[in-house]
Coordinates of C-alpha atoms in Angstrom, one line a residue:
Chain R
M1 CA -23.1 23.3 -3.1
N2 CA -20.4 21.6 0.1
A3 CA -19.3 17.6 -0.4
L4 CA -20.2 17.2 2.8
R5 CA -24.1 18.4 1.9
L6 CA -23.9 17.2 -1.0
I7 CA -23.0 13.3 0.6
I8 CA -25.2 13.1 3.4
K9 CA -28.4 14.3 1.1
E10 CA -27.6 10.9 -1.5
L11 CA -26.9 8.9 1.7
L12 CA -30.5 9.6 3.0
Y13 CA -32.5 10.2 -0.4
R14 CA -30.7 6.7 -1.2
K15 CA -31.9 5.0 2.3
I16 CA -31.8 1.2 1.9
S17 CA -28.5 0.8 0.2
S18 CA -26.9 3.2 2.7
L19 CA -29.0 1.4 5.9
I20 CA -27.8 -1.9 4.6
I21 CA -24.3 -0.7 4.3
L22 CA -24.4 0.6 7.6
F23 CA -25.8 -3.0 9.1
T24 CA -22.8 -4.6 7.3
V25 CA -20.6 -2.1 9.6
I26 CA -22.6 -2.5 12.4
I27 CA -22.1 -6.3 12.2
A28 CA -19.1 -6.9 11.0
S29 CA -17.8 -4.1 14.7
A30 CA -20.2 -5.9 17.0
V31 CA -19.8 -9.2 15.9
S32 CA -15.4 -8.8 16.1
V33 CA -15.9 -6.6 19.0
G34 CA -18.2 -9.2 21.0
I35 CA -16.1 -12.2 19.9
Y36 CA -12.5 -10.3 21.3
S37 CA -14.6 -9.1 24.3
L38 CA -15.9 -12.6 25.4
S39 CA -11.9 -14.2 24.3
K40 CA -10.7 -11.3 26.7
A41 CA -13.7 -12.3 29.3
S42 CA -12.5 -15.9 28.2
E43 CA -8.2 -15.5 29.4
N44 CA -10.1 -13.8 32.9
E45 CA -12.3 -16.5 33.0
T46 CA -9.4 -19.0 32.1
R47 CA -6.6 -17.2 34.9
K48 CA -8.8 -17.3 37.6
I49 CA -9.6 -21.1 36.7
M50 CA -6.0 -21.6 36.4
R51 CA -4.9 -19.1 39.1
E52 CA -6.8 -21.9 42.1
Q53 CA -4.9 -24.8 40.2
G54 CA -1.7 -23.0 40.4
L55 CA 1.9 -21.8 38.7
N56 CA 2.9 -24.2 35.9
L57 CA 6.5 -24.0 36.2
Y58 CA 9.0 -25.6 39.4
I59 CA 12.5 -23.6 39.0
F60 CA 14.5 -26.5 41.4
P61 CA 19.3 -26.4 41.8
K62 CA 20.0 -28.4 39.4
G63 CA 20.0 -32.4 40.5
T64 CA 17.6 -31.9 43.3
N65 CA 15.4 -35.2 42.9
L66 CA 11.9 -34.8 43.0
I67 CA 10.2 -37.6 45.4
D68 CA 12.8 -36.7 47.9
F69 CA 11.4 -33.1 47.2
Y70 CA 8.2 -33.8 48.3
S71 CA 9.2 -36.6 51.0
A72 CA 12.6 -35.4 52.7
N73 CA 13.1 -32.2 54.0
N74 CA 17.3 -31.6 53.6
T75 CA 16.2 -30.6 49.7
P76 CA 19.1 -28.8 48.2
C77 CA 18.3 -24.1 48.4
F78 CA 18.7 -21.7 46.6
P79 CA 19.8 -18.0 47.1
E80 CA 16.7 -16.1 47.3
N81 CA 17.6 -13.2 45.2
Y82 CA 18.3 -15.3 42.5
I83 CA 14.7 -14.4 42.0
H84 CA 14.8 -10.6 41.7
V85 CA 18.7 -11.3 38.9
L86 CA 15.4 -12.6 37.4
A87 CA 12.9 -10.7 38.0
E88 CA 15.8 -7.9 36.7
S89 CA 17.4 -9.8 33.1
K90 CA 15.8 -8.2 30.5
T91 CA 16.5 -11.5 28.3
F92 CA 14.2 -13.5 30.7
D93 CA 10.9 -13.1 29.5
A94 CA 9.2 -16.4 29.3
V95 CA 8.2 -16.4 32.7
R96 CA 6.3 -14.6 34.6
H97 CA 4.9 -14.3 37.9
L98 CA 7.5 -15.1 39.8
T99 CA 7.0 -16.9 43.4
G100 CA 10.2 -17.9 45.7
I101 CA 9.1 -20.4 48.2
L102 CA 10.3 -22.5 50.8
Q103 CA 9.1 -25.6 51.9
V104 CA 10.0 -28.3 54.3
K105 CA 8.7 -31.2 55.1
Y106 CA 8.1 -30.7 59.3
P107 CA 8.3 -34.1 60.7
D108 CA 7.1 -33.6 64.4
W109 CA 4.4 -30.4 64.7
K110 CA 2.3 -31.0 68.0
D111 CA -1.5 -30.3 68.0
H112 CA -3.4 -28.6 70.7
N113 CA -3.9 -32.0 72.2
G114 CA -0.5 -33.4 72.2
S115 CA -0.8 -35.4 69.3
S116 CA 2.2 -35.1 66.6
H117 CA 2.0 -35.3 63.0
Q118 CA 4.3 -34.2 59.7
I119 CA 3.3 -31.2 58.5
L120 CA 4.0 -29.2 54.6
L121 CA 5.6 -25.8 55.7
V122 CA 5.3 -24.2 52.8
G123 CA 6.5 -20.0 53.2
Y124 CA 5.9 -17.5 49.9
K125 CA 7.9 -14.1 48.5
D126 CA 5.7 -11.5 47.6
E127 CA 5.3 -11.4 43.4
A128 CA 8.3 -10.6 41.9
M129 CA 7.5 -8.1 39.4
Q130 CA 9.4 -7.9 36.0
R131 CA 9.6 -4.3 36.0
F132 CA 10.1 -4.5 32.4
L133 CA 7.3 -6.3 31.1
P134 CA 3.5 -4.9 30.9
E135 CA 1.4 -5.5 34.6
Q136 CA -0.5 -7.8 35.3
E137 CA -2.1 -9.1 37.9
I138 CA -0.6 -11.0 40.8
M139 CA -1.3 -15.0 40.8
G140 CA 0.7 -16.4 43.5
T141 CA -0.3 -17.4 47.4
D142 CA -0.1 -13.8 49.1
V143 CA 1.0 -14.7 52.7
V144 CA 0.9 -11.7 55.3
K145 CA 3.8 -11.5 57.3
G146 CA 2.8 -12.4 61.3
T147 CA 0.3 -14.6 59.9
V148 CA -0.3 -17.5 58.6
Q149 CA -2.6 -19.8 56.2
V150 CA -3.7 -23.4 57.0
G151 CA -4.8 -26.5 54.9
A152 CA -8.5 -27.9 55.9
L153 CA -6.5 -31.3 57.5
V154 CA -4.0 -28.9 60.0
A155 CA -7.5 -26.5 60.2
R156 CA -9.1 -29.6 61.7
N157 CA -6.4 -30.5 64.1
I158 CA -6.8 -26.7 65.5
P159 CA -9.6 -24.5 67.7
E160 CA -11.2 -22.0 65.9
G161 CA -10.4 -18.9 67.0
A162 CA -6.9 -20.1 68.2
Q163 CA -3.0 -19.4 67.1
F164 CA -1.3 -21.6 65.3
T165 CA 2.2 -22.4 67.0
I166 CA 5.0 -24.1 65.9
T167 CA 8.2 -24.9 67.9
G168 CA 11.2 -23.2 65.8
N169 CA 14.9 -24.3 65.0
D170 CA 15.7 -22.8 68.0
G171 CA 13.3 -24.9 70.7
R172 CA 11.2 -21.5 71.0
Q173 CA 8.0 -21.7 70.1
Y174 CA 5.8 -19.3 68.1
S175 CA 2.4 -18.8 67.0
F176 CA 0.8 -16.7 64.5
D177 CA -2.5 -15.6 64.0
I178 CA -4.6 -18.1 61.1
A179 CA -5.7 -15.4 58.9
R180 CA -7.9 -18.2 56.3
R181 CA -8.4 -21.5 57.0
L182 CA -8.0 -23.3 53.4
G183 CA -10.8 -25.6 52.1
E184 CA -10.1 -28.4 51.4
G185 CA -8.9 -29.4 47.8
K186 CA -6.2 -27.7 47.8
G187 CA -3.5 -30.3 46.9
M188 CA -0.2 -30.7 49.2
I189 CA -1.1 -27.5 51.2
D190 CA -3.8 -29.9 52.9
Q191 CA -1.1 -31.6 55.1
G192 CA 0.3 -28.1 55.2
V193 CA 0.5 -24.3 56.5
A194 CA 1.4 -21.5 54.1
F195 CA 3.6 -18.7 55.6
N196 CA 5.3 -15.4 54.5
L197 CA 8.9 -16.8 53.4
A198 CA 10.4 -14.7 56.1
D199 CA 8.3 -15.7 58.9
L200 CA 9.6 -19.4 58.4
Q201 CA 12.8 -18.6 57.1
M202 CA 13.0 -17.0 60.3
L203 CA 11.4 -20.5 62.1
L204 CA 13.7 -23.0 60.5
G205 CA 17.0 -20.1 61.3
M206 CA 18.0 -21.0 56.4
E207 CA 17.2 -17.2 56.2
G208 CA 18.0 -15.6 52.8
K209 CA 17.3 -19.1 51.5
I210 CA 14.5 -21.1 49.2
N211 CA 14.3 -24.3 47.8
K212 CA 12.2 -23.3 44.9
I213 CA 10.8 -20.7 42.1
E214 CA 7.1 -21.1 40.9
A215 CA 6.0 -19.3 37.7
L216 CA 4.1 -19.2 34.6
G217 CA 5.6 -20.1 31.4
C218 CA 4.4 -18.8 27.9
V219 CA 3.2 -20.2 25.1
C220 CA 5.7 -19.8 23.2
K221 CA 6.6 -20.9 19.4
D222 CA 9.2 -22.8 20.0
G223 CA 8.1 -25.0 23.4
R224 CA 6.6 -23.7 26.3
I225 CA 8.9 -25.2 28.8
N226 CA 11.6 -25.4 26.0
N227 CA 12.5 -21.6 26.1
S228 CA 11.7 -21.2 29.8
R229 CA 14.4 -23.4 29.7
K230 CA 17.0 -22.0 27.9
Q231 CA 16.4 -18.2 29.4
V232 CA 16.7 -19.2 33.1
Q233 CA 19.8 -21.7 32.4
A234 CA 21.4 -18.7 30.4
I235 CA 21.1 -16.7 34.0
F236 CA 22.1 -19.2 36.2
A237 CA 23.3 -22.9 34.7
D238 CA 22.7 -24.8 38.3
L239 CA 19.2 -24.2 38.0
E240 CA 16.7 -26.3 36.3
V241 CA 12.9 -26.3 35.6
T242 CA 10.6 -28.2 35.4
E243 CA 6.8 -28.6 34.2
I244 CA 3.5 -29.0 35.9
S245 CA 2.0 -30.2 32.2
S246 CA -0.9 -30.8 33.3
I247 CA -1.6 -26.8 33.9
A248 CA 0.2 -26.1 30.9
D249 CA -2.0 -27.5 28.7
A250 CA -5.2 -26.6 29.8
R251 CA -3.9 -22.7 30.0
E252 CA -3.1 -23.7 26.3
N253 CA -5.3 -25.5 25.1
Q254 CA -7.6 -23.1 26.4
R255 CA -6.2 -19.9 25.1
L256 CA -5.6 -21.3 21.5
M257 CA -8.8 -22.7 21.6
M258 CA -10.3 -18.8 22.0
N259 CA -8.1 -17.6 18.8
K260 CA -8.9 -19.8 16.5
Y261 CA -12.6 -19.3 17.4
G262 CA -11.7 -15.3 16.5
A263 CA -8.9 -16.0 14.0
F264 CA -12.3 -17.7 12.5
I265 CA -15.4 -16.5 12.2
I266 CA -13.7 -12.8 12.6
P267 CA -12.1 -13.1 9.3
F268 CA -14.8 -14.5 8.3
I269 CA -18.0 -12.4 9.3
I270 CA -15.2 -9.0 8.2
I271 CA -14.5 -10.3 4.8
S272 CA -18.9 -11.2 3.5
C273 CA -19.8 -8.1 4.9
L274 CA -17.2 -6.3 2.8
L275 CA -17.6 -7.9 -0.3
I276 CA -21.9 -6.9 0.4
T277 CA -21.0 -3.6 1.1
G278 CA -18.7 -3.4 -2.3
F279 CA -21.7 -5.4 -4.4
L280 CA -23.9 -2.6 -3.1
F281 CA -21.8 -0.1 -4.0
Y282 CA -21.1 -1.1 -7.3
Q283 CA -25.1 -0.9 -6.8
N284 CA -24.8 2.8 -6.5
I285 CA -22.5 4.0 -8.7
N286 CA -24.7 2.3 -11.3
A287 CA -27.8 4.1 -10.2
R288 CA -25.8 7.3 -9.9
K289 CA -23.8 7.3 -13.5
Y290 CA -26.3 10.3 -14.7
E291 CA -25.5 11.8 -11.5
I292 CA -21.5 11.5 -12.1
G293 CA -21.5 12.6 -15.5
L294 CA -23.1 15.1 -14.6
L295 CA -21.2 16.1 -12.0
K296 CA -18.2 16.2 -14.7
A297 CA -20.0 18.0 -17.4
L298 CA -20.4 21.1 -14.8
G299 CA -16.2 20.9 -14.7
N300 CA -15.0 18.2 -10.9
S301 CA -12.2 16.1 -11.4
T302 CA -11.8 12.6 -11.2
G303 CA -10.4 12.8 -7.5
S304 CA -13.0 14.3 -6.4
I305 CA -15.7 12.5 -7.4
L306 CA -13.4 9.4 -6.1
M307 CA -13.2 11.1 -2.7
M308 CA -16.3 11.6 -2.8
I309 CA -17.3 8.2 -2.7
L310 CA -14.6 6.8 -0.4
A311 CA -16.5 9.8 2.1
K312 CA -19.4 8.0 1.9
A313 CA -17.8 4.7 2.3
F314 CA -15.8 6.8 5.3
I315 CA -19.3 8.0 6.6
L316 CA -21.0 4.9 6.6
G317 CA -18.1 3.2 8.4
L318 CA -16.9 5.1 11.5
A319 CA -21.2 5.2 11.9
G320 CA -21.5 1.3 12.1
A321 CA -17.8 0.7 14.7
V322 CA -19.6 3.1 17.2
T323 CA -23.2 1.2 16.5
G324 CA -20.5 -2.3 16.5
F325 CA -18.7 -0.9 19.3
F326 CA -21.3 -0.7 21.6
A327 CA -23.9 -3.6 20.1
G328 CA -20.9 -5.9 20.9
T329 CA -19.8 -4.8 24.4
L330 CA -23.8 -5.4 24.6
V331 CA -23.4 -9.2 23.5
A332 CA -20.6 -10.0 25.1
E333 CA -21.7 -8.8 28.1
Y334 CA -25.7 -10.7 27.4
F335 CA -24.1 -14.3 26.5
G336 CA -20.2 -13.2 29.5
K337 CA -23.0 -13.4 32.2
E338 CA -24.4 -16.8 30.5
I339 CA -20.8 -18.2 30.2
F340 CA -18.7 -17.1 32.4
L341 CA -18.0 -17.6 36.2
F342 CA -16.1 -15.8 37.6
T343 CA -15.8 -13.1 35.2
A344 CA -19.0 -13.1 33.9
T345 CA -20.3 -9.1 36.4
S346 CA -16.4 -7.7 34.6
I347 CA -16.5 -7.6 30.9
K348 CA -16.2 -3.8 30.4
P349 CA -16.4 -1.7 27.4
L350 CA -12.8 -2.3 26.3
W351 CA -11.6 1.3 25.7
N352 CA -8.1 0.5 23.4
L353 CA -10.9 -2.2 21.1
F354 CA -12.9 1.4 20.9
W355 CA -10.4 3.7 19.2
Y356 CA -9.2 0.5 17.4
S357 CA -12.7 0.2 15.6
L358 CA -12.8 3.7 14.5
L359 CA -10.0 3.9 12.6
I360 CA -10.4 0.1 11.2
F361 CA -14.0 0.0 9.8
P362 CA -14.0 3.7 8.2
V363 CA -10.7 2.4 6.4
L364 CA -11.7 -0.9 5.7
W365 CA -15.2 -0.3 4.2
M366 CA -12.7 3.1 1.9
L367 CA -11.3 -0.2 0.9
S368 CA -14.2 -2.3 0.0
S369 CA -15.5 0.3 -2.4
W370 CA -12.6 1.6 -4.0
I371 CA -12.5 -0.8 -6.5
P372 CA -16.6 1.7 -7.3
A373 CA -15.5 4.7 -6.4
L374 CA -12.4 4.0 -9.7
I375 CA -15.4 3.3 -11.7
A376 CA -17.1 6.2 -11.2
S377 CA -14.3 8.8 -10.9
Q378 CA -13.7 7.1 -14.6
T379 CA -18.0 7.5 -16.1
D380 CA -17.3 9.2 -19.8
A381 CA -19.5 11.5 -19.3
A382 CA -20.2 12.1 -22.8
K383 CA -21.8 8.9 -22.8
V384 CA -23.7 8.3 -19.8
L385 CA -25.3 11.9 -20.8
A386 CA -26.3 11.0 -23.8
E387 CA -28.4 7.8 -23.2
E388 CA -32.0 8.0 -22.2
Y389 CA -32.7 7.7 -19.0
Chain L
M1 CA -13.2 32.2 -29.9
I2 CA -13.9 28.0 -30.9
E3 CA -11.8 26.7 -33.7
L4 CA -11.9 23.5 -35.1
R5 CA -9.7 21.7 -37.0
D6 CA -9.6 18.4 -39.6
I7 CA -11.8 16.5 -36.4
T8 CA -12.0 13.3 -36.7
K9 CA -13.8 11.1 -33.9
I10 CA -14.2 6.9 -35.1
Y11 CA -15.4 4.6 -32.8
T12 CA -15.5 1.0 -32.3
R13 CA -17.4 -1.9 -31.4
G14 CA -15.0 -5.4 -31.5
S15 CA -14.6 -4.8 -35.1
V16 CA -16.9 -2.9 -35.9
T17 CA -15.7 1.2 -36.8
F18 CA -18.0 3.6 -37.2
T19 CA -17.0 7.1 -38.4
A20 CA -19.0 9.4 -35.8
L21 CA -16.9 13.0 -37.5
K22 CA -14.5 13.1 -39.9
D23 CA -13.2 16.4 -40.9
I24 CA -15.1 18.3 -39.2
S25 CA -13.4 22.2 -39.2
F26 CA -15.5 25.8 -38.0
N27 CA -14.6 28.4 -36.2
I28 CA -17.1 30.2 -33.4
N29 CA -17.0 34.0 -32.9
K30 CA -17.8 35.4 -29.3
G31 CA -21.2 36.4 -30.0
D32 CA -22.4 33.5 -32.7
Y33 CA -25.2 31.2 -32.4
C34 CA -24.2 28.3 -33.5
T35 CA -27.0 25.5 -34.2
V36 CA -25.7 21.9 -35.3
V37 CA -28.3 19.9 -37.8
G38 CA -28.4 16.7 -38.3
S39 CA -30.2 13.0 -38.3
S40 CA -29.6 10.4 -35.5
G41 CA -26.2 9.0 -36.0
A42 CA -25.0 12.0 -37.7
G43 CA -22.2 13.2 -35.4
K44 CA -24.2 16.2 -34.0
S45 CA -23.4 14.8 -30.0
T46 CA -20.3 13.7 -30.1
L47 CA -19.5 17.2 -32.3
L48 CA -21.0 19.1 -28.5
N49 CA -19.3 16.8 -26.5
I50 CA -15.3 17.1 -28.2
I51 CA -16.0 20.8 -27.9
A52 CA -17.1 20.7 -24.1
G53 CA -13.7 18.7 -23.6
L54 CA -15.5 15.5 -22.7
V55 CA -14.8 13.6 -25.3
H56 CA -11.6 13.2 -27.6
P57 CA -11.7 13.7 -30.8
D58 CA -9.2 11.0 -33.2
S59 CA -7.4 13.6 -34.7
G60 CA -7.5 17.5 -34.7
N61 CA -7.7 19.8 -32.4
I62 CA -10.1 22.4 -31.2
Y63 CA -8.6 25.8 -30.3
Y64 CA -10.2 27.8 -27.5
N65 CA -8.7 31.4 -27.2
R66 CA -6.4 30.7 -29.5
S67 CA -4.7 27.4 -27.0
D68 CA -5.7 23.9 -28.1
I69 CA -8.1 22.3 -25.4
Y70 CA -7.0 18.7 -25.3
Q71 CA -3.5 19.8 -24.7
Q72 CA -3.9 21.1 -21.6
K73 CA -3.9 19.3 -18.0
A74 CA -6.6 18.1 -17.1
G75 CA -7.0 20.7 -14.2
D76 CA -7.8 23.2 -16.5
L77 CA -9.9 21.0 -19.2
N78 CA -12.1 20.4 -15.5
N79 CA -11.3 24.2 -15.3
Y80 CA -12.2 25.0 -19.3
R81 CA -16.2 23.0 -18.8
R82 CA -15.8 25.0 -15.0
K83 CA -16.1 28.2 -15.5
R84 CA -16.4 28.5 -19.6
L85 CA -19.2 26.6 -20.7
G86 CA -22.7 26.1 -20.0
F87 CA -24.5 23.0 -19.7
V88 CA -28.3 22.5 -21.2
F89 CA -29.6 18.5 -21.9
Q90 CA -32.2 17.0 -23.5
Q91 CA -32.8 15.0 -20.0
F92 CA -32.2 18.0 -17.2
Y93 CA -29.8 15.9 -14.9
L94 CA -31.3 17.2 -12.0
M95 CA -30.5 15.2 -8.2
P96 CA -33.2 14.2 -6.8
Y97 CA -31.9 14.3 -3.4
L98 CA -31.2 18.2 -3.9
T99 CA -33.4 20.9 -3.8
V100 CA -34.1 23.6 -6.8
A101 CA -31.5 26.0 -5.0
E102 CA -29.2 23.0 -4.0
N103 CA -29.7 21.9 -7.8
I104 CA -28.1 25.4 -8.5
R105 CA -25.3 26.2 -7.0
L106 CA -23.8 23.1 -8.0
A107 CA -22.4 25.2 -10.6
C108 CA -21.8 28.3 -8.4
H109 CA -17.5 28.2 -8.0
N110 CA -17.7 31.6 -6.1
K111 CA -20.5 33.3 -3.5
Q112 CA -21.0 36.1 -5.8
H113 CA -22.8 33.3 -7.9
A114 CA -24.9 31.5 -5.0
G115 CA -25.7 35.8 -4.3
K116 CA -27.7 35.5 -8.2
L117 CA -29.9 32.9 -7.3
D118 CA -33.1 35.2 -6.1
F119 CA -32.7 37.0 -9.0
Y120 CA -32.6 33.7 -11.4
L121 CA -35.6 32.6 -9.7
G122 CA -37.1 35.7 -9.6
K123 CA -36.5 36.1 -13.3
F124 CA -37.4 32.6 -14.5
S125 CA -40.7 32.3 -12.7
L126 CA -39.3 29.7 -9.1
S127 CA -38.9 32.5 -6.5
G128 CA -40.5 30.5 -3.6
M129 CA -39.7 27.3 -5.3
G130 CA -36.3 27.1 -4.3
N131 CA -36.8 25.0 -0.9
K132 CA -39.1 22.2 -3.4
Y133 CA -37.7 18.7 -5.1
P134 CA -36.8 18.2 -8.6
S135 CA -39.6 15.0 -7.6
E136 CA -42.4 18.4 -6.9
L137 CA -41.6 20.5 -10.2
S138 CA -43.8 20.4 -13.6
V139 CA -41.9 20.1 -16.6
G140 CA -41.2 23.4 -17.0
E141 CA -40.0 24.0 -13.9
K142 CA -37.2 21.6 -14.0
Q143 CA -36.5 23.0 -18.2
R144 CA -35.9 26.6 -15.9
T145 CA -34.2 25.0 -12.8
A146 CA -31.4 23.6 -15.6
F147 CA -31.8 26.7 -17.3
I148 CA -30.6 28.5 -14.4
R149 CA -27.7 25.9 -13.4
A150 CA -26.6 26.1 -17.5
I151 CA -26.2 30.0 -17.0
I152 CA -25.4 31.1 -13.3
S153 CA -21.4 31.2 -12.9
E154 CA -21.7 33.4 -16.1
P155 CA -20.0 31.2 -18.7
E156 CA -19.3 32.1 -21.8
M157 CA -20.5 29.4 -23.8
L158 CA -23.8 27.5 -23.7
L159 CA -23.6 24.2 -25.0
A160 CA -27.1 22.4 -25.5
D161 CA -27.5 19.3 -27.3
E162 CA -31.5 19.0 -28.2
P163 CA -32.8 20.9 -25.4
A164 CA -36.4 20.7 -26.3
G165 CA -36.4 17.1 -26.9
N166 CA -39.0 16.4 -24.3
L167 CA -40.2 19.3 -24.5
D168 CA -43.9 20.6 -25.3
P169 CA -44.6 23.6 -28.1
G170 CA -45.5 25.9 -25.1
N171 CA -42.6 25.1 -23.2
R172 CA -40.5 25.0 -25.7
S173 CA -40.8 28.4 -27.3
V174 CA -40.3 29.0 -23.3
L175 CA -36.6 27.8 -23.2
M176 CA -35.8 28.9 -26.8
N177 CA -36.8 32.6 -25.9
L178 CA -34.6 31.9 -22.8
I179 CA -31.6 31.0 -24.9
G180 CA -31.9 33.9 -27.1
E181 CA -32.0 35.8 -24.9
Y182 CA -28.4 34.3 -23.1
H183 CA -26.9 34.9 -26.6
K184 CA -28.4 38.6 -26.4
N185 CA -27.2 39.5 -23.9
G186 CA -23.2 38.5 -25.5
G187 CA -23.3 34.6 -24.9
T188 CA -22.3 32.1 -27.9
V189 CA -24.6 29.1 -28.1
I190 CA -24.0 25.9 -29.4
L191 CA -27.0 24.2 -29.9
V192 CA -27.5 20.4 -32.1
T193 CA -30.7 19.2 -33.1
H194 CA -32.4 16.9 -35.1
D195 CA -34.7 20.2 -36.1
P196 CA -34.7 22.5 -38.3
S197 CA -36.7 25.0 -37.5
M198 CA -34.8 25.4 -34.1
S199 CA -32.1 27.4 -36.2
E200 CA -34.0 30.0 -37.0
H201 CA -32.4 32.0 -33.6
S202 CA -28.7 31.4 -35.2
N203 CA -26.4 32.5 -37.4
I204 CA -25.1 29.9 -38.0
S205 CA -26.5 27.3 -39.1
I206 CA -23.9 23.6 -39.9
T207 CA -25.6 20.6 -41.6
L208 CA -23.9 17.9 -40.4
E209 CA -24.1 13.9 -41.9
K210 CA -22.8 10.6 -41.5
G211 CA -20.1 12.9 -39.7
M212 CA -19.2 15.1 -41.8
I213 CA -20.1 19.3 -42.9
Q214 CA -22.9 18.8 -45.9
N215 CA -23.8 23.4 -45.4
N216 CA -22.4 25.8 -43.5
T217 CA -24.0 28.7 -43.6
M218 CA -23.7 31.9 -41.9
R219 CA -26.7 34.4 -42.4
V220 CA -28.9 36.7 -40.1
P221 CA -30.8 35.0 -38.1
S222 CA -34.9 35.2 -39.3
T223 CA -35.1 36.8 -35.5
Q224 CA -33.9 40.0 -36.3
K225 CA -34.4 40.2 -40.1

């Protein structure tokens, strides 16, 4: 008699107990997958929201007075290639999304009516990729060469369809297509213009120079700013790191909240389900003691009886993991649409989680049946077969 | 074939000890039909379970073909039960979720055994019932199914523990005839019962009382007179 057939027939015979065990796996798997999917969606949502707020770490030349940085146009600069050195350094992993920036005040910009305004010019370098770290979506401002993005207050002084025109350091007039008119409330750039870094360097005659790197600091064990500062200064002692704590705090709090939430709920549900399963397996073993006694009397080994119980737990764990994965994903998609604004439609099955589920839940459910299986395998056949039943 | 030497088994529950068997010794040869008779608590089932390799004696030895079964490895003891022994119980112990054929196949160890399934079903008036479940069978049909399961692997020895305890006179007679037929075909039978009348087929009759042999008789079975 095929052992698998015996297990399946027993499983189908004791439908209620089998269904409850299956249900516990589905619940545990669905809750884990659902919460994990939602926490991933929450992270993405946070990332999108935080992107609007910008990057949280600024790297300046040492000695830069930040008051001067925003008010004067002669702040210290450093070579643009610093950013590549940082990106290529394998000891530099506490900071991501390195974006080189040249930011200056331009005191005398003439609008179409000939009025003069002090505006902010910001040149953005394409985000530097740290190839030795996992790839991430680009967060920095991406300005195509030959175009500009104008802030809301500057845009009011430029007619629709017109180009942005400005006098360069060499006295010549330069015109750029306006790729985007930014909305209000974007901070200092409201009164400024965003360039591709190379365009602005050429305009100002500052080729190869930047005066700021904006980046994103990690949430590190020894404090996010300390670690970032240590790593930057180990490579370039002439740079210093400043944190925009409001953005960093919001990002960290959001991440910690989801982590704490998942760290409590998922183990709680899984452990509860495992305890229920252990109890049901124990009951199942009691109900089957005559069968187990008979199998022993027929010469089945202790090991084969142990394996038979564990195999049943494995089958239920596997079936529950698959069902739970899809149920959890559906729940995450359904509630995600209600909760998240930006990422509502991008909650998709996490297939790496699917494979983990196929491994984790059958193993956990086999562990929960381990003690009942051991009890079954130690059944005293002589004793149970002598009992009235 | 089977030799028991000074078998003693003591059960302890809390501070109370109970001697189930004391210094039991006897031999059973191939082809013998041995009945162990005794009242409840006399130690009959313990003796059968010791012979079956299911209960370790506290002292003494039991030899099967001159090999002490309790000195064997666990795997060899399992093989001894699987290949040498067939069991008939008072309860039939049929798995409720397996069909008649599947219940019998539990005791098949190779295709040859499984190939004889239809032959036995026909022989024991169970033709066409292979796909029925135990709940659909009469008591007699359950008993015959359990009996086929006991003998389908052609064991050398049939161990029967109060096999007729739950049967009406008609089914009891059928079962005793089946056991008798197994014996006539060369099988060795050890049957324990509280009913002395069931020893009429046997050539060895052992009477147990309080764990000790009171009477060990070798005789010509009444059915052969």
